[in-house]
GROMACS .gro file of C-alpha atoms in nm:
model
  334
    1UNK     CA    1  -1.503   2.591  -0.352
    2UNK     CA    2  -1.534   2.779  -0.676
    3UNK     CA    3  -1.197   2.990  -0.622
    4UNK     CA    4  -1.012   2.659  -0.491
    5UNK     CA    5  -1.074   2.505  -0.782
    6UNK     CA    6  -0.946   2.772  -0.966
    7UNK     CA    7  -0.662   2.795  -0.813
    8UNK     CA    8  -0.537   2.400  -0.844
    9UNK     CA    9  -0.611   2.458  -1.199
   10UNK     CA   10  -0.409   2.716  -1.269
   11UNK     CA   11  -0.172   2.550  -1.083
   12UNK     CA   12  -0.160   2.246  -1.266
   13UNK     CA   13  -0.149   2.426  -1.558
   14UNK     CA   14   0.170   2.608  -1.469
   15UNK     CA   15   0.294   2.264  -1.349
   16UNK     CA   16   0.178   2.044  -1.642
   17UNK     CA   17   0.419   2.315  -1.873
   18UNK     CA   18   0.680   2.212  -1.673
   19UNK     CA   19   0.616   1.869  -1.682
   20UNK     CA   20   0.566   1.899  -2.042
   21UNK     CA   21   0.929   1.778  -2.130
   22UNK     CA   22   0.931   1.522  -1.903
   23UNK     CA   23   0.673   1.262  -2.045
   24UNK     CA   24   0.855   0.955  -2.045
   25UNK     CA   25   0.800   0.960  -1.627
   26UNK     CA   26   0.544   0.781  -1.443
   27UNK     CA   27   0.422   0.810  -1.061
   28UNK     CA   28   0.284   0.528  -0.909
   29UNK     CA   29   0.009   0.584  -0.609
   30UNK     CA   30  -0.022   0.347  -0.288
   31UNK     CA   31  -0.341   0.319  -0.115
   32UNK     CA   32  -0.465   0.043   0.157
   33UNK     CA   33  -0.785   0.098   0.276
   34UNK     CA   34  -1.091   0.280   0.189
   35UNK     CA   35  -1.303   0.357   0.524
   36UNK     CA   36  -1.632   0.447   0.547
   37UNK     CA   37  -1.572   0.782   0.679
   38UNK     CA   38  -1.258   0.883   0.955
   39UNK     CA   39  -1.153   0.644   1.178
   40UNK     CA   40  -1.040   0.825   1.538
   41UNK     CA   41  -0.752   0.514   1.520
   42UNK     CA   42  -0.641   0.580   1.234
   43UNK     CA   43  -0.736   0.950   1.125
   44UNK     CA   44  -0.468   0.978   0.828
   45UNK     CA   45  -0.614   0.701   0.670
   46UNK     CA   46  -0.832   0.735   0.341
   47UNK     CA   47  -1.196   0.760   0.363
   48UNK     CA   48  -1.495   0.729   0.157
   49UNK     CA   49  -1.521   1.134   0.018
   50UNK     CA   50  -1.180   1.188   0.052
   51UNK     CA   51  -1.104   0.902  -0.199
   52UNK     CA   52  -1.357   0.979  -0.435
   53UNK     CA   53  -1.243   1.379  -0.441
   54UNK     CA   54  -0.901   1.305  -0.508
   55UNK     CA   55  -0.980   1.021  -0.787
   56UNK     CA   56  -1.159   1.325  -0.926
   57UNK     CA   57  -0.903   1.544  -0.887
   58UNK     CA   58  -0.673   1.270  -1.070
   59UNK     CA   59  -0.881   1.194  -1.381
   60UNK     CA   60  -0.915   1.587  -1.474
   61UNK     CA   61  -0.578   1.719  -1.447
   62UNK     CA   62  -0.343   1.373  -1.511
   63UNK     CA   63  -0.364   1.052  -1.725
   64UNK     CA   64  -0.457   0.779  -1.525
   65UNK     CA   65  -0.381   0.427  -1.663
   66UNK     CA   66  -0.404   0.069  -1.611
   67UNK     CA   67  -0.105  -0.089  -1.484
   68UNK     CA   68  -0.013  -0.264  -1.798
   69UNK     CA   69  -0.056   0.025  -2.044
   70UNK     CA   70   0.152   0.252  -1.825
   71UNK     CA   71   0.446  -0.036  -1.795
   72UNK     CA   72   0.421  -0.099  -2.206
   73UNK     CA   73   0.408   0.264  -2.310
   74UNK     CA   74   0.755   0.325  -1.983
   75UNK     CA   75   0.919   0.077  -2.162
   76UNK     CA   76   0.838   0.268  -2.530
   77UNK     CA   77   0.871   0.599  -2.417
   78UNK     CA   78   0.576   0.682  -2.527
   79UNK     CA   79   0.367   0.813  -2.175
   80UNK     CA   80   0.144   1.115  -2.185
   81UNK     CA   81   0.246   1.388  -2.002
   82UNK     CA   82   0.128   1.363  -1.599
   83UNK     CA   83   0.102   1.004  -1.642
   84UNK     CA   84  -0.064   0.805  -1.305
   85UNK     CA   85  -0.103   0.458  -1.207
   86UNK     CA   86  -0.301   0.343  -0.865
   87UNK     CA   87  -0.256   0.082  -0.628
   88UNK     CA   88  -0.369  -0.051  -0.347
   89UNK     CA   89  -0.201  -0.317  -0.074
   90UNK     CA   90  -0.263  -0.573   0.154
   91UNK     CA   91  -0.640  -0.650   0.064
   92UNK     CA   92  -0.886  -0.508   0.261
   93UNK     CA   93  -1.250  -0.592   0.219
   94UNK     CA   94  -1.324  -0.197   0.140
   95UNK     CA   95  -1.121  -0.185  -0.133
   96UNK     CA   96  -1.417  -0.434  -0.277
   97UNK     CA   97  -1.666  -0.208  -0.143
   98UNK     CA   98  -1.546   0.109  -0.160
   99UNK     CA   99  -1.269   0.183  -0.351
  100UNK     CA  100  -1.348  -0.011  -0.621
  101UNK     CA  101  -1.724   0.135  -0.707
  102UNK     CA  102  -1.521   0.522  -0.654
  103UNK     CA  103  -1.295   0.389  -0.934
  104UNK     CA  104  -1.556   0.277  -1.142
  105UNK     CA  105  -1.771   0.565  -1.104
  106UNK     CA  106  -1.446   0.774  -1.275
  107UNK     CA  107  -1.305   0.515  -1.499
  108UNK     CA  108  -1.001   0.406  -1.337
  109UNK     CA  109  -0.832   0.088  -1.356
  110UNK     CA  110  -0.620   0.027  -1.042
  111UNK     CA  111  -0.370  -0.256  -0.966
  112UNK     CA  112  -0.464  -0.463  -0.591
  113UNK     CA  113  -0.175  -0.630  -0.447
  114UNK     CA  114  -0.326  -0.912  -0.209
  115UNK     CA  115  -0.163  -1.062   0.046
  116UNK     CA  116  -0.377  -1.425  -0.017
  117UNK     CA  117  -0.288  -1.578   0.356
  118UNK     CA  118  -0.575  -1.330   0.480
  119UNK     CA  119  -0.897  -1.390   0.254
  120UNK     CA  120  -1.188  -1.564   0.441
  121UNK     CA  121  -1.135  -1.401   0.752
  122UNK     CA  122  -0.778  -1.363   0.835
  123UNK     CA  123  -0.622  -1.014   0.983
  124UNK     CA  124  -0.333  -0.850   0.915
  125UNK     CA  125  -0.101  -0.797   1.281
  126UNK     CA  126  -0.125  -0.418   1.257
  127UNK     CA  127  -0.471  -0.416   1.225
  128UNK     CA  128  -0.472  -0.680   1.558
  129UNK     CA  129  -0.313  -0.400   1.772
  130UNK     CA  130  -0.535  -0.115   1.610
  131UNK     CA  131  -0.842  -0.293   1.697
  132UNK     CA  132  -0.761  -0.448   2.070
  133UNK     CA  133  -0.691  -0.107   2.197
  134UNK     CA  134  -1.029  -0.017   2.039
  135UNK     CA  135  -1.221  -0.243   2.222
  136UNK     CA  136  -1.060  -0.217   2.554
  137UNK     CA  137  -1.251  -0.149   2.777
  138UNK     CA  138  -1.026  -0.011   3.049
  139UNK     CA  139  -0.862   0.368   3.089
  140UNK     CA  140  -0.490   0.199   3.161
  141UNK     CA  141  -0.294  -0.076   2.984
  142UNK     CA  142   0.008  -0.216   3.159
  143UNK     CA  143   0.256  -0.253   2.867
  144UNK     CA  144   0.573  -0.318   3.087
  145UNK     CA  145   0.673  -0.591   2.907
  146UNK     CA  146   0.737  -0.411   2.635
  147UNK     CA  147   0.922  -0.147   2.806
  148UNK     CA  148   0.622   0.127   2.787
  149UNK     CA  149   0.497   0.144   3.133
  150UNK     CA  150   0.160   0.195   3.224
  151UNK     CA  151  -0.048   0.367   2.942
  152UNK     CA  152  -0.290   0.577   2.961
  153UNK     CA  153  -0.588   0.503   2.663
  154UNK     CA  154  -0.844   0.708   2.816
  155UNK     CA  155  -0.930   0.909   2.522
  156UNK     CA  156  -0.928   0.805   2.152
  157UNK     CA  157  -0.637   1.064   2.088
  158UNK     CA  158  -0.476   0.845   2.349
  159UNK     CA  159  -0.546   0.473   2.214
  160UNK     CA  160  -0.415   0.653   1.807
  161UNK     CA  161  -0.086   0.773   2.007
  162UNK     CA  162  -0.011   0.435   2.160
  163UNK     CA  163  -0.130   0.259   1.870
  164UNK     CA  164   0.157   0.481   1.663
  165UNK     CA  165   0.383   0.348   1.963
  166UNK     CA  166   0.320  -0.014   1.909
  167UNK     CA  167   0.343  -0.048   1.523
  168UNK     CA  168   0.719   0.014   1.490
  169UNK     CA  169   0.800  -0.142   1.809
  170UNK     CA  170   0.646  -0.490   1.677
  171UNK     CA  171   0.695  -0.482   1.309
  172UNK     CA  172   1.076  -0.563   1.261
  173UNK     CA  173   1.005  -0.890   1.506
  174UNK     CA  174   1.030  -1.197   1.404
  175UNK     CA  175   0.711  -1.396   1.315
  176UNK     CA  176   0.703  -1.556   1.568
  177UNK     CA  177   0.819  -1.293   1.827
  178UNK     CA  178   0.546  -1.080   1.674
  179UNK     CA  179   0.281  -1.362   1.692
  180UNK     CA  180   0.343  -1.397   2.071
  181UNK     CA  181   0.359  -1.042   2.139
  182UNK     CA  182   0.020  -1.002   1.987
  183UNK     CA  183  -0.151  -1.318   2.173
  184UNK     CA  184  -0.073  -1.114   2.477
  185UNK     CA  185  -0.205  -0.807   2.416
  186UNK     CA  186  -0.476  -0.978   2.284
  187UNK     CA  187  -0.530  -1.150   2.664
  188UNK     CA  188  -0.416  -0.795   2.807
  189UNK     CA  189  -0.712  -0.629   2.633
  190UNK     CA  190  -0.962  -0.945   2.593
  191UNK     CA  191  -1.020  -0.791   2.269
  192UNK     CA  192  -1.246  -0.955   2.004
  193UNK     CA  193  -1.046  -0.938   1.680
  194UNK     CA  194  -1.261  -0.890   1.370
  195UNK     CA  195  -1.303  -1.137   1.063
  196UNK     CA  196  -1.411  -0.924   0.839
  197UNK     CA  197  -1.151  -0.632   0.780
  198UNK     CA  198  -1.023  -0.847   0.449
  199UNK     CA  199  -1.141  -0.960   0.118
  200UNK     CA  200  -1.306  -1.284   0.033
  201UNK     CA  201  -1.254  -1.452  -0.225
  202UNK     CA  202  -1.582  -1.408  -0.402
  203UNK     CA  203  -1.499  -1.022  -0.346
  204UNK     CA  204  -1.127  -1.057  -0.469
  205UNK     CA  205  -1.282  -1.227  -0.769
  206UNK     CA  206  -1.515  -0.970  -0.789
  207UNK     CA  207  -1.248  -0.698  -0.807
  208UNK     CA  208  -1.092  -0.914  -1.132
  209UNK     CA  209  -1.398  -0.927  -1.300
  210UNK     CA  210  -1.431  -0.544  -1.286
  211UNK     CA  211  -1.147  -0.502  -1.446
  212UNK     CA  212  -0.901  -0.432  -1.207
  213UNK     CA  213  -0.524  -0.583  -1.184
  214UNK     CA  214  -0.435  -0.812  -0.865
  215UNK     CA  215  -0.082  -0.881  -0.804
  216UNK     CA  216   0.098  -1.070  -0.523
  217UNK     CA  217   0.227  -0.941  -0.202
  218UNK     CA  218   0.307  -1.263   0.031
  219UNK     CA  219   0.112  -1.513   0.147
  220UNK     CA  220   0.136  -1.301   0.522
  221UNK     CA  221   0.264  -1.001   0.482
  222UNK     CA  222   0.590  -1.085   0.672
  223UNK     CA  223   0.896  -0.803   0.604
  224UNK     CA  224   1.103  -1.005   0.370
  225UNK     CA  225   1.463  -0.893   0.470
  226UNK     CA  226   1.433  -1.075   0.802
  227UNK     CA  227   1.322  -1.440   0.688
  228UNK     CA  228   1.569  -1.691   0.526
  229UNK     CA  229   1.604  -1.669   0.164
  230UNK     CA  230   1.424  -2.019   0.141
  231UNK     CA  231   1.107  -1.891   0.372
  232UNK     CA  232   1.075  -1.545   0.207
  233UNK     CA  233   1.060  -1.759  -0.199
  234UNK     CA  234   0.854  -2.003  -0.027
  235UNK     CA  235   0.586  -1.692   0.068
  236UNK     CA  236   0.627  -1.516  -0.277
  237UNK     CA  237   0.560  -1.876  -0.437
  238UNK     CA  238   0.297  -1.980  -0.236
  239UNK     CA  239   0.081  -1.660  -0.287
  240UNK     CA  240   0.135  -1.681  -0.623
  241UNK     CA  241  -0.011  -2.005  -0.687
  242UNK     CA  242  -0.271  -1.937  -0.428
  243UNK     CA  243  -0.398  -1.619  -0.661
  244UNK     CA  244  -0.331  -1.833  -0.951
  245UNK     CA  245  -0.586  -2.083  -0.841
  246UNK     CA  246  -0.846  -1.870  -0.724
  247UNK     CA  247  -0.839  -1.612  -1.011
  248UNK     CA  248  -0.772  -1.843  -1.316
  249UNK     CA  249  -0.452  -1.731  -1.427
  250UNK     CA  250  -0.097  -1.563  -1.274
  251UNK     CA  251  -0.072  -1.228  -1.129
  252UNK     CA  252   0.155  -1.041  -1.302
  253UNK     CA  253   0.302  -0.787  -1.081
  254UNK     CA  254   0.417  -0.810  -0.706
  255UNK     CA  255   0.471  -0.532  -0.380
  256UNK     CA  256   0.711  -0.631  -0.203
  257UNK     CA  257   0.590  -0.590   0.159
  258UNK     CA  258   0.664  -0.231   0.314
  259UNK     CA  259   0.873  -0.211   0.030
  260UNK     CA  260   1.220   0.020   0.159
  261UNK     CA  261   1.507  -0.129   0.008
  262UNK     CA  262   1.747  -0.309   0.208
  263UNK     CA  263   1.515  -0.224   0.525
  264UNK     CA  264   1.222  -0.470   0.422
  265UNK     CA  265   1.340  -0.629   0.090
  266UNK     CA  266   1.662  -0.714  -0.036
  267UNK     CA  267   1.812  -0.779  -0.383
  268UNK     CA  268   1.784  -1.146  -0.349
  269UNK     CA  269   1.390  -1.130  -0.366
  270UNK     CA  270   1.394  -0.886  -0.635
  271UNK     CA  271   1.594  -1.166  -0.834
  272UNK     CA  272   1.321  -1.416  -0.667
  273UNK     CA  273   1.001  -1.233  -0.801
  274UNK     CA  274   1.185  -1.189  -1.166
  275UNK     CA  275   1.218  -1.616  -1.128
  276UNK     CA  276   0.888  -1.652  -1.025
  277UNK     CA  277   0.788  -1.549  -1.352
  278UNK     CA  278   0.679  -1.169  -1.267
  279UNK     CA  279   0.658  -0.912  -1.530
  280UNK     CA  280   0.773  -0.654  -1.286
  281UNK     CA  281   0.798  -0.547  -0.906
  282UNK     CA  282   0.698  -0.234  -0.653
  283UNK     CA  283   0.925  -0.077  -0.390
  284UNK     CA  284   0.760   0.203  -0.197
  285UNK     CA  285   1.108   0.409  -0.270
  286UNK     CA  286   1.029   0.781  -0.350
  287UNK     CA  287   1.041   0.893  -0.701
  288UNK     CA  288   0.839   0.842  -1.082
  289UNK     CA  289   0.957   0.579  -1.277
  290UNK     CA  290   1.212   0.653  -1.604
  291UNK     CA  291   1.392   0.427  -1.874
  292UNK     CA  292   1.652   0.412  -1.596
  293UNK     CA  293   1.436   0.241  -1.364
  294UNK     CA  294   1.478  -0.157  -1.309
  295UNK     CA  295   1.156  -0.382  -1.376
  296UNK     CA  296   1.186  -0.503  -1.035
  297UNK     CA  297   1.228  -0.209  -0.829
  298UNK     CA  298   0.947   0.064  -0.993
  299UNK     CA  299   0.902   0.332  -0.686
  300UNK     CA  300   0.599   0.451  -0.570
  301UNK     CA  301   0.446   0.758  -0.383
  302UNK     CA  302   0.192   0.772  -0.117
  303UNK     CA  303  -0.054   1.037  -0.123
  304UNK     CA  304  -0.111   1.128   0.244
  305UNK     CA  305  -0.189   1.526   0.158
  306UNK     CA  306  -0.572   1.596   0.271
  307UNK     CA  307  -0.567   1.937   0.090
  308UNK     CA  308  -0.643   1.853  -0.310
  309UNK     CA  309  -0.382   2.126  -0.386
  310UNK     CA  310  -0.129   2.004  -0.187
  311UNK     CA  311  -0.162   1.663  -0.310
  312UNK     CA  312  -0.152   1.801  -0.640
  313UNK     CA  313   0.158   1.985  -0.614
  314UNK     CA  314   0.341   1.703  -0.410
  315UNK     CA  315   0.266   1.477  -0.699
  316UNK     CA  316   0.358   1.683  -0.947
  317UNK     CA  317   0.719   1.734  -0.717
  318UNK     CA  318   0.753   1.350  -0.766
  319UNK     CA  319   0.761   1.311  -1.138
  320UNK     CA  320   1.069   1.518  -1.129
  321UNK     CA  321   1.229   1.275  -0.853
  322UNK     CA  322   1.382   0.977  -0.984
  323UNK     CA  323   1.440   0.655  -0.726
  324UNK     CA  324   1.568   0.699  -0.369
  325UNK     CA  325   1.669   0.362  -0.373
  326UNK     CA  326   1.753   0.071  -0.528
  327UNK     CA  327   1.918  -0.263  -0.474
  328UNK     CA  328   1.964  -0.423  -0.852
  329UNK     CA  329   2.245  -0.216  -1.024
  330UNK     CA  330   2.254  -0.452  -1.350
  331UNK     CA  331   1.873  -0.430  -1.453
  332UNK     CA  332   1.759  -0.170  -1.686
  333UNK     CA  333   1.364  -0.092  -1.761
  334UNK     CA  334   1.293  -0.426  -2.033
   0.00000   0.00000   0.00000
């Protein structure tokens, strides 16, 4: 342990010289959940020790900020070298439990973008398919109708693989093709769905009064680019005033949901969140943030590296990257 962490330091150090001229960058982390320890289902996810080793990894060899001190000092060039900002999606109870005592613990401020249709006991569609395999009780699952055959989910290895299947298969659907598709697995597997996998509101008021940012992200997490222009303002709106009502005052920031450019969002709801009255918006496009980036399409990076020195280098390979992507050609950092 001794000689690893020798070893990231020195290699940070060589890294943070070459970052040195390059302050005016920021990266910008996505989480989702924070489990109690590995889940078989979902094995890359982020876990209890594993969070709390790399938010200690984080606070000793970068600057890790609040959302609104990193935007104001991007926007006066005036960042610390290796600068850092966290945030989390969707809105899962653990982030509450979890995540937000690990951030506490090392002094971190992180930014939660909640999707508001899913407090009190809602669930998000991917987690639907995640957790009716899980409690199936049988060793085959006749999928046909969705062109997969007969599946095997004999083994947890199994139920992951086909869960990996499913995911992409249902999550360009629309609503409503997605909503029936998942009322029949649900009968295929006579699963019992959880209602508890997201916040409450006492615990997403709990999360503000720790100090941490919430932001919008949809009312229900539907991928933007395939709604009508009137149904995708109408969810940005309507989660808006729902966190406005519930938290006292108007998030500030917004994720747009999945978050690729032209895949998932399009310029029209980047011009949508800037009339809503947000201060700025989150793509999850590659790349740190510069004065060339637009207030309404900041990219961000998602850690999945297990290995803190891998992490570490990956993330310091992304402050050199500007954005993959982006939609707005006329809006400057303001």
């Amino acid at each position: 342990m001794a000689s690893m962490k020798k070893g990231l330091s020195v290699a940070l150090e060589g890294m943070g010289s070459l970052l040195g001229g390059n302050s005016k960058r920021l990266t910008v982390l996505i989480f989702h959940r924070v489990l109690p320890e590995v889940d078989p289902l979902s094995p890359d996810e982020m876990h209890a020790s594993r969070f709390d080793a790399l938010v200690g990894t984080l606070v000793h060899f970068f600057n890790v900020l609040p959302m609104d001190e990193a935007l104001s000092r991007l926007r006066a060039g005036t960042l610390p070298t290796r600068s850092v900002a966290i945030t989390f999606d969707d809105g899962y109870a653990d982030n509450y439990t979890i995540a937000c005592p690990i951030l506490i613990k090392h002094g971190v401020k992180a930014t939660f973008f909640v999707a508001s249709g899913f407090l009190d006991g809602g669930i998000m569609w991917n987690d639907v398919v995640r957790e009716a395999l899980r409690s199936f009780r049988g060793d085959r699952l006749d999928l046909s109708w969705l062109d997969l055959g007969v599946c095997s989910v004999a083994t947890e290895a199994e139920r992951h693989r086909l869960t990996e299947t499913l995911l992409p298969k249902l999550k360009y659907l629309t609503p409503e093709g997605r909503r029936t598709a998942l009322t029949r697995l649900i009968g295929d597997t006579g699963a019992r769905i959880p209602d508890d996998l997201m916040l409450t509101t006492a615990q997403l008021q709990g999360l503000q009064a720790a100090g941490m940012e919430i932001g919008g992200h949809t009312m229900d997490h539907p991928i933007l680019a395939v709604l009508s222009e009137a149904e995708a303002r109408q969810q940005m709106a309507d989660n808006r005033t729902h966190l406005t009502r519930l938290l006292g005052r108007a998030p500030r920031y917004f994720a747009y949901p999945n978050g690729r450019p032209e895949q998932d969002y399009l310029a029209v709801h980047a011009r949508i969140a800037r009339e809503l009255g947000y201060e700025a918006a989150f793509t999850t496009s590659y790349g740190s943030a510069g004065p060339e980036s637009g207030s309404f399409e900041l990219p961000r990076f998602t850690p999945w590296d297990k290995d803190a020195l891998r992490f570490s280098l990956r993330l310091g390979h992304n402050f050199f990257r500007s954005h993959s992507r982006r939609l707005l050609s006329d809006e400057a950092l303001v």
